[in-house]
PDB file of N, CA and C in Angstrom:
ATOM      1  N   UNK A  22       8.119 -10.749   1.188  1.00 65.00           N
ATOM      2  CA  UNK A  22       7.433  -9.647   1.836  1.00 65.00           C
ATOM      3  C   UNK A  22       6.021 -10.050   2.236  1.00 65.00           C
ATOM      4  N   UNK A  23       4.880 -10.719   1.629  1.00 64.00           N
ATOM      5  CA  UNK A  23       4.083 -11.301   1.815  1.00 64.00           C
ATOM      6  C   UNK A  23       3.974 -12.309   3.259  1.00 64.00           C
ATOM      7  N   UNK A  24       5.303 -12.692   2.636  1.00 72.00           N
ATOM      8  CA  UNK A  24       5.232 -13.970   3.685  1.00 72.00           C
ATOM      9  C   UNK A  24       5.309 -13.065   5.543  1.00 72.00           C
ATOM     10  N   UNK A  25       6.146 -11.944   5.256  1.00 71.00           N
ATOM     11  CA  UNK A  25       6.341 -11.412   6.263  1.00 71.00           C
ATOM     12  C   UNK A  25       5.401 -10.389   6.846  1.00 71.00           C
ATOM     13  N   UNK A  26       4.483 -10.092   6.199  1.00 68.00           N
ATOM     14  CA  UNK A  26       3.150  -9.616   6.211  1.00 68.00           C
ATOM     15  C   UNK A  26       2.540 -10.273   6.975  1.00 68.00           C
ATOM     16  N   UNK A  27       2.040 -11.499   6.434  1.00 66.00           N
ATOM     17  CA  UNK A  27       0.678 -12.504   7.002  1.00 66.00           C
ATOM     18  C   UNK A  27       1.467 -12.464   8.551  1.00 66.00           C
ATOM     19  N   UNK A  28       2.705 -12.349   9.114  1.00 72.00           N
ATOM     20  CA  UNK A  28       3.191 -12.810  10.306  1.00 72.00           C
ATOM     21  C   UNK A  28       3.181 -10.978  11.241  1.00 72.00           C
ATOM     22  N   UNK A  29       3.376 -10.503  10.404  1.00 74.00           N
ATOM     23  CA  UNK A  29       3.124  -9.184  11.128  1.00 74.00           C
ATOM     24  C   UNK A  29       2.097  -8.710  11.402  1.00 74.00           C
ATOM     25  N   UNK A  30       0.813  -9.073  10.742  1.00 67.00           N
ATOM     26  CA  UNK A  30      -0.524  -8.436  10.547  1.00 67.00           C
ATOM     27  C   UNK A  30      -1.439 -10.026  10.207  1.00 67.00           C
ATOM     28  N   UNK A  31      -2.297  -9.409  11.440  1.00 66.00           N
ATOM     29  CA  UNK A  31      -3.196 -10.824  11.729  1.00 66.00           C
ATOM     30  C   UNK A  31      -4.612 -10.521  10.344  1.00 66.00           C
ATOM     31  N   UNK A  32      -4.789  -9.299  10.228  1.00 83.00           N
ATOM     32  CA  UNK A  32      -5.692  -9.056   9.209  1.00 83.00           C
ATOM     33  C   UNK A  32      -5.188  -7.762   8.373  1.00 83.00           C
ATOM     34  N   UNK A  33      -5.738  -7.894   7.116  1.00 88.00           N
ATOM     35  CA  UNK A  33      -5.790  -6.519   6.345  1.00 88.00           C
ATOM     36  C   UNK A  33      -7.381  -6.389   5.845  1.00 88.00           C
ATOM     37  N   UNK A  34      -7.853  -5.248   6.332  1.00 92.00           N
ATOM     38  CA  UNK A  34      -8.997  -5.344   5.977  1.00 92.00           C
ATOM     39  C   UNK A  34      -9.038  -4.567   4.563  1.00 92.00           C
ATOM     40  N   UNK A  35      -8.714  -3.751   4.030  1.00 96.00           N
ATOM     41  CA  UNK A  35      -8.370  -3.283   2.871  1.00 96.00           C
ATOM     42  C   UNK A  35      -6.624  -2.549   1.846  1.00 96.00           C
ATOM     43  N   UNK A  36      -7.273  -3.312   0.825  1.00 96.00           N
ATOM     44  CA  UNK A  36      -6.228  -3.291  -0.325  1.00 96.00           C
ATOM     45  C   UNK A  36      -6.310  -2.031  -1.261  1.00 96.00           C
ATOM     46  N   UNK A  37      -5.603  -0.926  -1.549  1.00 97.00           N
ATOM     47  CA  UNK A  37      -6.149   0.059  -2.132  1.00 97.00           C
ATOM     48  C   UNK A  37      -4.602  -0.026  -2.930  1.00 97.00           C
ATOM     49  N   UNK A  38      -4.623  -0.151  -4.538  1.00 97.00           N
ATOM     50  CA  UNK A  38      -3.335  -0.365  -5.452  1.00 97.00           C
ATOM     51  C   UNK A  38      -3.591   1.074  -6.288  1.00 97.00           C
ATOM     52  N   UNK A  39      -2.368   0.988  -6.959  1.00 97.00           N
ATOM     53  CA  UNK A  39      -2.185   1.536  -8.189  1.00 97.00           C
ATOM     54  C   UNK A  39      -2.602   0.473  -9.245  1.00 97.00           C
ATOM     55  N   UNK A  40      -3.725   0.754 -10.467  1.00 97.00           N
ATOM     56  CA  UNK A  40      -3.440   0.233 -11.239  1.00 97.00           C
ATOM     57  C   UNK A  40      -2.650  -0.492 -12.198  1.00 97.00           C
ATOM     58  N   UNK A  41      -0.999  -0.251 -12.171  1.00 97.00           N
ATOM     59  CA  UNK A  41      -0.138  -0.304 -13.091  1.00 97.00           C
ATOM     60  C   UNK A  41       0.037  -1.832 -13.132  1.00 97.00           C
ATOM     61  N   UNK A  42       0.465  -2.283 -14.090  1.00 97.00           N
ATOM     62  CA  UNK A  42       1.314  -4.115 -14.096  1.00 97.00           C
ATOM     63  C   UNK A  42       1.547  -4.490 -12.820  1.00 97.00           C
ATOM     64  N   UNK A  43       3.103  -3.772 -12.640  1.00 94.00           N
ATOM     65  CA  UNK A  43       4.087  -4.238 -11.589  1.00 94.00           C
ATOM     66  C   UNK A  43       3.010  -4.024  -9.777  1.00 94.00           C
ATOM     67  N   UNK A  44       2.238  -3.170  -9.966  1.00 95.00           N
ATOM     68  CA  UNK A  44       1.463  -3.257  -8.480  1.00 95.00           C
ATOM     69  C   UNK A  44       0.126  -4.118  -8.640  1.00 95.00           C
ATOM     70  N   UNK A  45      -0.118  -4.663  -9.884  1.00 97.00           N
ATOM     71  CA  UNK A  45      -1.398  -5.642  -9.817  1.00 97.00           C
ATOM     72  C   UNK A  45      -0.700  -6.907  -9.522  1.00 97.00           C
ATOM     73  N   UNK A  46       0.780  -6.966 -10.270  1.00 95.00           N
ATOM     74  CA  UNK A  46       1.296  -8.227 -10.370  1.00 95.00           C
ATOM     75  C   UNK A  46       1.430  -8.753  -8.119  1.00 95.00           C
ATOM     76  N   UNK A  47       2.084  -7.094  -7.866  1.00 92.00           N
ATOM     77  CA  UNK A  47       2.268  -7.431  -6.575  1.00 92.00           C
ATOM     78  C   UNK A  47       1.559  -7.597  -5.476  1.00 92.00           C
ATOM     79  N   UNK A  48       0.125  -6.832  -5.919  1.00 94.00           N
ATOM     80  CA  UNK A  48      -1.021  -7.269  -5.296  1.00 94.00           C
ATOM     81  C   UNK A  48      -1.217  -8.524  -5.036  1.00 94.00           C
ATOM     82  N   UNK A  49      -1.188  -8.857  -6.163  1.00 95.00           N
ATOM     83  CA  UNK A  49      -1.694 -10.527  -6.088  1.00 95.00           C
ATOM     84  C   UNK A  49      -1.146 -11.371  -5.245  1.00 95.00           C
ATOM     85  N   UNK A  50       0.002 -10.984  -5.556  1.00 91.00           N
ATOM     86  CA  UNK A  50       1.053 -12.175  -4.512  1.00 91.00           C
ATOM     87  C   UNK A  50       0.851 -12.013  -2.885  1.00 91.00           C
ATOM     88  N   UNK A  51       0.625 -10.617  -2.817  1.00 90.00           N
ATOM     89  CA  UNK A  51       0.339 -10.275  -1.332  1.00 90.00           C
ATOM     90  C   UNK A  51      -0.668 -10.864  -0.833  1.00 90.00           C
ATOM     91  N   UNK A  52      -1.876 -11.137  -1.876  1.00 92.00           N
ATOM     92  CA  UNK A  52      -3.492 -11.496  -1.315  1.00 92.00           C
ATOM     93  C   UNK A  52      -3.235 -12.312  -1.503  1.00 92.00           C
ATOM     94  N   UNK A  53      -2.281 -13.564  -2.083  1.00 90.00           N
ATOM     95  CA  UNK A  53      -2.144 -15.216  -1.793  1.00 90.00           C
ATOM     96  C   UNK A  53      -1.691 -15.391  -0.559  1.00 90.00           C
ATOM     97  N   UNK A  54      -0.750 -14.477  -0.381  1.00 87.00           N
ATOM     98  CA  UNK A  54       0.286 -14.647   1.213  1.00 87.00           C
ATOM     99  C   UNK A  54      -0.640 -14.848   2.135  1.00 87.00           C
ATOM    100  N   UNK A  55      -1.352 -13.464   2.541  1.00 87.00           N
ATOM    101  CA  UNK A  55      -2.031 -13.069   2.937  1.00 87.00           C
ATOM    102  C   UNK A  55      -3.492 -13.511   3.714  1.00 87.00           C
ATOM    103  N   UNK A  56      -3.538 -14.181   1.980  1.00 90.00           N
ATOM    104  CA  UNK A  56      -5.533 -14.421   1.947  1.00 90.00           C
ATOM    105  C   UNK A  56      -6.324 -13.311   2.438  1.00 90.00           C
ATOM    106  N   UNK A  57      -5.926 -12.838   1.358  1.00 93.00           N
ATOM    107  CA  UNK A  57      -6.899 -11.170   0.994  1.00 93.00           C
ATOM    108  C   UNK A  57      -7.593 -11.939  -0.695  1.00 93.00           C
ATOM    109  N   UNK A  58      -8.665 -11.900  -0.765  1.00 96.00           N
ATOM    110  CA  UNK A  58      -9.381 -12.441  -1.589  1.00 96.00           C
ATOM    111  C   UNK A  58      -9.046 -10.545  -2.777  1.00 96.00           C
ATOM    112  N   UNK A  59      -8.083 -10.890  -3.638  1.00 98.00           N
ATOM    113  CA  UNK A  59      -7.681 -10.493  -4.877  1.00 98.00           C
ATOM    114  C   UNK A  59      -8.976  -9.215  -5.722  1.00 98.00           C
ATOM    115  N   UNK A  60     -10.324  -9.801  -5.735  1.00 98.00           N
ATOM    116  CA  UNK A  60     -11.110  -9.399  -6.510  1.00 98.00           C
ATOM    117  C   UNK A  60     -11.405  -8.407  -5.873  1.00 98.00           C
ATOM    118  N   UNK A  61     -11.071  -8.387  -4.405  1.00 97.00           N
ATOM    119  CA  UNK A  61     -11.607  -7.147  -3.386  1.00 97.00           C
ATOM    120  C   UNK A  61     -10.900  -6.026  -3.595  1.00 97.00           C
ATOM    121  N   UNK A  62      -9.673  -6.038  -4.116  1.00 98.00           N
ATOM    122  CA  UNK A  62      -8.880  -5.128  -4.328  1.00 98.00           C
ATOM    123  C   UNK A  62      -9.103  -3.560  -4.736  1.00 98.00           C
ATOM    124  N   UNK A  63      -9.247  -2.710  -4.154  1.00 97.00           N
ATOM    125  CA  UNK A  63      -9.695  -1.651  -4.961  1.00 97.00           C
ATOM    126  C   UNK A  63      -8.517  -0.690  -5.734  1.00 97.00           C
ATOM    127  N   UNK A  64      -8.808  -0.424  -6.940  1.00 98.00           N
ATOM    128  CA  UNK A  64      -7.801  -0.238  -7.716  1.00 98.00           C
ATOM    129  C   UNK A  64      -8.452   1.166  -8.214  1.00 98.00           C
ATOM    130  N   UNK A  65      -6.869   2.789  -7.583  1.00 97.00           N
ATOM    131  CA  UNK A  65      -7.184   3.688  -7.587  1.00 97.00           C
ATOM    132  C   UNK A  65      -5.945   4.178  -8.729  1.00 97.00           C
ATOM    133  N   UNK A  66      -6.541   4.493  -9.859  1.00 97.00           N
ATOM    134  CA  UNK A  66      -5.653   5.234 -11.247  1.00 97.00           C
ATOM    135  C   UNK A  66      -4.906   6.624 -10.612  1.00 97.00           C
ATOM    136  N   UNK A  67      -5.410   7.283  -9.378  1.00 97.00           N
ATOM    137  CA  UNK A  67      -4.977   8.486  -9.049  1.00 97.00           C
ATOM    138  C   UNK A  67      -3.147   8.101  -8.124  1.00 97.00           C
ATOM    139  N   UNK A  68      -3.038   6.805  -7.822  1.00 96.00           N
ATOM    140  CA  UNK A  68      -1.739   6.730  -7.055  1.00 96.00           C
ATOM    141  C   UNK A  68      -0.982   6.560  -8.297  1.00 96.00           C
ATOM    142  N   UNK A  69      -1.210   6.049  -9.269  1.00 95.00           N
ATOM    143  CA  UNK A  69       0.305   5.957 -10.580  1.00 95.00           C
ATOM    144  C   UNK A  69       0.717   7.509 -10.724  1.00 95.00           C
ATOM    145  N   UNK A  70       2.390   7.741 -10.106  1.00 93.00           N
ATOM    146  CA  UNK A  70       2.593   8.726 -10.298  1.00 93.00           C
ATOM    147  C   UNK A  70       2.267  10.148  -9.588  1.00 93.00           C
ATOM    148  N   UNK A  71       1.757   9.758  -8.209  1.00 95.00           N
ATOM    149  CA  UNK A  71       1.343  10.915  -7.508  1.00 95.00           C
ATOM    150  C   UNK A  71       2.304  11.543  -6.846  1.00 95.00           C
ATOM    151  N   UNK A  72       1.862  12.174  -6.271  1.00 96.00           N
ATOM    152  CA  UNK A  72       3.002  13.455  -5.103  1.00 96.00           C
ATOM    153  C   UNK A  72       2.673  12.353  -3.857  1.00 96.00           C
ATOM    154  N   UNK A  73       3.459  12.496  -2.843  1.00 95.00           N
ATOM    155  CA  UNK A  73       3.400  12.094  -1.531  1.00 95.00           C
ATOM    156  C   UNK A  73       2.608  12.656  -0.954  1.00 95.00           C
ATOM    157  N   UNK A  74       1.982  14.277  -0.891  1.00 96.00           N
ATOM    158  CA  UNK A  74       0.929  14.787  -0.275  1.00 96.00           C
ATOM    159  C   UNK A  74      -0.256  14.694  -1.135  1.00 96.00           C
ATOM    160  N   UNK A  75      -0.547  13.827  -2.412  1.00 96.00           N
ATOM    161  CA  UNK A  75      -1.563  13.123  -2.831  1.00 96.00           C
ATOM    162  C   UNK A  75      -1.957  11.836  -1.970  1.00 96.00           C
ATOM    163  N   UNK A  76      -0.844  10.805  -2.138  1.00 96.00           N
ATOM    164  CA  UNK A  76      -1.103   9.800  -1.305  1.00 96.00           C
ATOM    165  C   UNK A  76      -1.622  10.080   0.107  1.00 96.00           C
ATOM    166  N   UNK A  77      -0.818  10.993   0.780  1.00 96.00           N
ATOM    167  CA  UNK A  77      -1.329  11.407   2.425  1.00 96.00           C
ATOM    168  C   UNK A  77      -2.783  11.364   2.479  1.00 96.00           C
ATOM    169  N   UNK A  78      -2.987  12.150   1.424  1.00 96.00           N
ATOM    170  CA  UNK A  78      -4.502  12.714   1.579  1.00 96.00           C
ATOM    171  C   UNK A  78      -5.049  11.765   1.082  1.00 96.00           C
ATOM    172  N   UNK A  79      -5.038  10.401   0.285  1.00 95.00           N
ATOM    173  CA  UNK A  79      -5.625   9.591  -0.254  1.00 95.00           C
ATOM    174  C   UNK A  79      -5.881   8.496   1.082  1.00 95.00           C
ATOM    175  N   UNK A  80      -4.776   8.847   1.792  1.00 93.00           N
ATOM    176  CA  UNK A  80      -4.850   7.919   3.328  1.00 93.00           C
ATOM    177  C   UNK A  80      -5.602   8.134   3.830  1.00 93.00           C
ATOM    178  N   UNK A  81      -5.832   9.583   4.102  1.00 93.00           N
ATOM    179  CA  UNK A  81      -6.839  10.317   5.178  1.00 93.00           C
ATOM    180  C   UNK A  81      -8.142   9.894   4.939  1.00 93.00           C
ATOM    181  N   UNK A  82      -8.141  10.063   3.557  1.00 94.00           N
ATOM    182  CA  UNK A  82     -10.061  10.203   2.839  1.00 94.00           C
ATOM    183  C   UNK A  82     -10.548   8.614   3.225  1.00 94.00           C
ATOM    184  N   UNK A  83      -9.374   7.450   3.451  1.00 92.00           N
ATOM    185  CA  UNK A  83      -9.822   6.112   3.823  1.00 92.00           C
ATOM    186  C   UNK A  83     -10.898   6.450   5.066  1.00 92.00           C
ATOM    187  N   UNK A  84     -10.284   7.600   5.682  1.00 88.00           N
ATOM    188  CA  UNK A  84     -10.842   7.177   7.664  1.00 88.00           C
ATOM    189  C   UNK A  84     -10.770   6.084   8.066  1.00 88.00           C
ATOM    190  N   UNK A  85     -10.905   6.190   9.184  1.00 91.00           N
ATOM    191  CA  UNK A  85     -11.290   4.925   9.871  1.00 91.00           C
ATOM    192  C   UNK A  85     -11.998   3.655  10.287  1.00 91.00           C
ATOM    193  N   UNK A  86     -12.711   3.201   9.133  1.00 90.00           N
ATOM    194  CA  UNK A  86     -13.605   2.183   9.042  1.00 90.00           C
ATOM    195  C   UNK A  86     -13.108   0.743   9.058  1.00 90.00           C
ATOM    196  N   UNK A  87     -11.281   1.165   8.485  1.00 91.00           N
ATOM    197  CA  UNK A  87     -10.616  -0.242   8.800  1.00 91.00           C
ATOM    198  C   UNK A  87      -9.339  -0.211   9.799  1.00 91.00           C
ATOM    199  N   UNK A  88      -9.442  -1.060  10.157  1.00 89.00           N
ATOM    200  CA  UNK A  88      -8.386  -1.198  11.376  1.00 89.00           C
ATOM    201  C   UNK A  88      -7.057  -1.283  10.758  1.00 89.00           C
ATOM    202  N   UNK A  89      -6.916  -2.168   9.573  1.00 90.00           N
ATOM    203  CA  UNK A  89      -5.324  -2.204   9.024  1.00 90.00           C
ATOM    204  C   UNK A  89      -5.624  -1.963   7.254  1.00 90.00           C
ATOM    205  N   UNK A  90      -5.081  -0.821   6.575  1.00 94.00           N
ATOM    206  CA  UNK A  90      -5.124  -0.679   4.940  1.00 94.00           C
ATOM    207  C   UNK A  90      -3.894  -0.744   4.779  1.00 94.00           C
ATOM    208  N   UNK A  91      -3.566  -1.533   3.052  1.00 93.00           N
ATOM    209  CA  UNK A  91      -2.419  -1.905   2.442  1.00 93.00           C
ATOM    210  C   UNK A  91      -2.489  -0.712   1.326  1.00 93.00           C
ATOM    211  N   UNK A  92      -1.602  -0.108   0.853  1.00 94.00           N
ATOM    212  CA  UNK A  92      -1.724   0.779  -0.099  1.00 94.00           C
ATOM    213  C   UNK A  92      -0.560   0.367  -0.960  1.00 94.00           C
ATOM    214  N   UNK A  93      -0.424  -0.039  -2.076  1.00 94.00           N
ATOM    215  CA  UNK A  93       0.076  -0.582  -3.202  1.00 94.00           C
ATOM    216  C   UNK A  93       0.094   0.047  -4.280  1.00 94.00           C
ATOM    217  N   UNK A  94       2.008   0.728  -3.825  1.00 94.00           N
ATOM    218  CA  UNK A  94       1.658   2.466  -5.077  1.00 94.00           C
ATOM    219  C   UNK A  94       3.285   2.044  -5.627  1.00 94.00           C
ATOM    220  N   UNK A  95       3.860   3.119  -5.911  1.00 93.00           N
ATOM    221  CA  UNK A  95       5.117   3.431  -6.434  1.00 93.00           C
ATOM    222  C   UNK A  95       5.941   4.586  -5.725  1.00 93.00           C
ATOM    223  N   UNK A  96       7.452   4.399  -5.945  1.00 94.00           N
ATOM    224  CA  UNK A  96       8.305   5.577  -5.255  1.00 94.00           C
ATOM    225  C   UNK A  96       8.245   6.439  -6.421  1.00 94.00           C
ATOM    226  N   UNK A  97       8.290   7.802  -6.040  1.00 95.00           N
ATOM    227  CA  UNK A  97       9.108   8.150  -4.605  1.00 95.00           C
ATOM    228  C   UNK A  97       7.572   8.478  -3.962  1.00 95.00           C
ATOM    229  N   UNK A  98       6.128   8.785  -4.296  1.00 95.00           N
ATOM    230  CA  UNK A  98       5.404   8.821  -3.212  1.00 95.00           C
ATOM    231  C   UNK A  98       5.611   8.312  -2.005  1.00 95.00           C
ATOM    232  N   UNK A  99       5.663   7.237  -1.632  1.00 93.00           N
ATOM    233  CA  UNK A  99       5.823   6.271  -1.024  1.00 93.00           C
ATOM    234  C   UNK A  99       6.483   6.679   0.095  1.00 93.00           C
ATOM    235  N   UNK A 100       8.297   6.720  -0.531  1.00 95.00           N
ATOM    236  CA  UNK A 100       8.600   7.486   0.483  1.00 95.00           C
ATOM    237  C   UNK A 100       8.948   8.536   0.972  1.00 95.00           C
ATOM    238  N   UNK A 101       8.483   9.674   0.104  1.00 95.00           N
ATOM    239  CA  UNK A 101       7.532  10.747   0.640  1.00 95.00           C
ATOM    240  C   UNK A 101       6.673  11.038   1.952  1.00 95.00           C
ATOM    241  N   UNK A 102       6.122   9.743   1.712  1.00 95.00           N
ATOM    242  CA  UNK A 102       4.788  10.430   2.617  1.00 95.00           C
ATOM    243  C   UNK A 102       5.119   9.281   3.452  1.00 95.00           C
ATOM    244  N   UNK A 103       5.493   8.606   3.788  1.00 93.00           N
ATOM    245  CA  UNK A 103       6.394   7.740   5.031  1.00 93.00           C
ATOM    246  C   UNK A 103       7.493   8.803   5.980  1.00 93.00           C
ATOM    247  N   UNK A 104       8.190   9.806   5.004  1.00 94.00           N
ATOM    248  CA  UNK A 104       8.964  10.695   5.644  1.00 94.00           C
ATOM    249  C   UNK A 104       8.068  12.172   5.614  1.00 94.00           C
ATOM    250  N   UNK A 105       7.001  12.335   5.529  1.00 94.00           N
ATOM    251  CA  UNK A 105       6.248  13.129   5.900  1.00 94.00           C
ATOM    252  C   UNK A 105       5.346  12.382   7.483  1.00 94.00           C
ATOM    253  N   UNK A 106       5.239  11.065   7.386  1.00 92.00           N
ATOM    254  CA  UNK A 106       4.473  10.441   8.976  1.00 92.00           C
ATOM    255  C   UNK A 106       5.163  10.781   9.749  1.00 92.00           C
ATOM    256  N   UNK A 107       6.519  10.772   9.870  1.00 91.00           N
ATOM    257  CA  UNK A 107       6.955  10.658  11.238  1.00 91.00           C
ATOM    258  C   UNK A 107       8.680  11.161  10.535  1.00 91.00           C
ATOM    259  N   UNK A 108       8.794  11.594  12.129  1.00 86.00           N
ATOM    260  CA  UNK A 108      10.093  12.603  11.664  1.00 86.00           C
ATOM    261  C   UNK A 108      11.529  12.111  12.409  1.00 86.00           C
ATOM    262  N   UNK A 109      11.477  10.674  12.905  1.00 91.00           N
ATOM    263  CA  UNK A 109      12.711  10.055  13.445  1.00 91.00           C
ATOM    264  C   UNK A 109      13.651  10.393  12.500  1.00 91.00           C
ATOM    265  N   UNK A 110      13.500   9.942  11.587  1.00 90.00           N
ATOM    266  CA  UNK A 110      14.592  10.196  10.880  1.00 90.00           C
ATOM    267  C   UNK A 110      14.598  10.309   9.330  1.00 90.00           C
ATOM    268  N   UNK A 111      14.982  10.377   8.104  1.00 90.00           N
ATOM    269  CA  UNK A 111      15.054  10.340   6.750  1.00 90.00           C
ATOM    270  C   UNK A 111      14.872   9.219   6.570  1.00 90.00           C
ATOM    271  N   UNK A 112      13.525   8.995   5.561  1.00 89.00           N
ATOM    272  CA  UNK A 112      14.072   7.802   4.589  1.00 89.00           C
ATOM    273  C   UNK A 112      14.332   8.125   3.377  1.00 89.00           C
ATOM    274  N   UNK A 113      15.514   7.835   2.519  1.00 90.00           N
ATOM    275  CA  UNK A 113      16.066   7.920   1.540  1.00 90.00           C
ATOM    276  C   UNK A 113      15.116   7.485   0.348  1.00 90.00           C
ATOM    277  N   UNK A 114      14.992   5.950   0.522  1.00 88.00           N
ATOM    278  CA  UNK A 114      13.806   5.528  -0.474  1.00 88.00           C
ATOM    279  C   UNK A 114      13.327   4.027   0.464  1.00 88.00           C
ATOM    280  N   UNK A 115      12.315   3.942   0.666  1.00 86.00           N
ATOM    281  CA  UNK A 115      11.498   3.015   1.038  1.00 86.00           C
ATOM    282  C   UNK A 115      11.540   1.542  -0.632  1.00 86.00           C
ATOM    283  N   UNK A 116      12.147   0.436   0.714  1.00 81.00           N
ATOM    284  CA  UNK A 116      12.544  -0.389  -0.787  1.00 81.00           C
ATOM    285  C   UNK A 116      11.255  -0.850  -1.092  1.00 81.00           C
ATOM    286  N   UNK A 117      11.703  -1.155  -2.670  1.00 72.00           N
ATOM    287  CA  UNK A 117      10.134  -1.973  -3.478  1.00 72.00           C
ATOM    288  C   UNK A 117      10.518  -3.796  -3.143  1.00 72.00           C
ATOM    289  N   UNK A 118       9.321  -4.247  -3.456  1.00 63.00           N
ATOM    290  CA  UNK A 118       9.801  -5.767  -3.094  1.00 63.00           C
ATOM    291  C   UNK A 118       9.897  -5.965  -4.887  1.00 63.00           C
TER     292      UNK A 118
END
């Protein structure tokens, strides 16, 4: 997923995780892929376990100061608020890597 990142996205200007293990562990790997320098990471305790219209609004409050943000949470927020963006169609569950 990383690997397919760095090829999709020429930059990420910010990293915003869940604290937990499994999303620090996956952070990391992303900011090697990547080369997102790791320490930059900002690590928000409010995504472990949120509602999808937590996350939304955790999107919003970013604004616009960066051109591309990574948000590094857990389901079912996730895909929640992926099937709250846009209404083509259902997503069932947005896979984890």
């Amino acid at each position: 997923m990383g690997e397919r990142l760095a090829k999709e996205f020429t930059h990420i200007y910010l990293i915003i995780s869940s604290p937990s293990l499994r999303t620090r562990q996956t952070s990391e790997i992303f900011c090697k892929k990547i080369g997102y320098a790791y320490d930059s990471v900002q690590w928000d305790s409010t995504l472990y376990a949120c509602s999808g219209d937590h996350l939304l609004s955790r999107i919003r409050q970013t604004g616009n100061q960066h051109q591309t943000v990574m948000y590094v949470g857990h389901n079912p927020s996730i895909t929640d608020a992926a099937n709250a963006m846009q209404t083509k169609e259902n997503i069932s569950e947005v896979k984890t890597c």
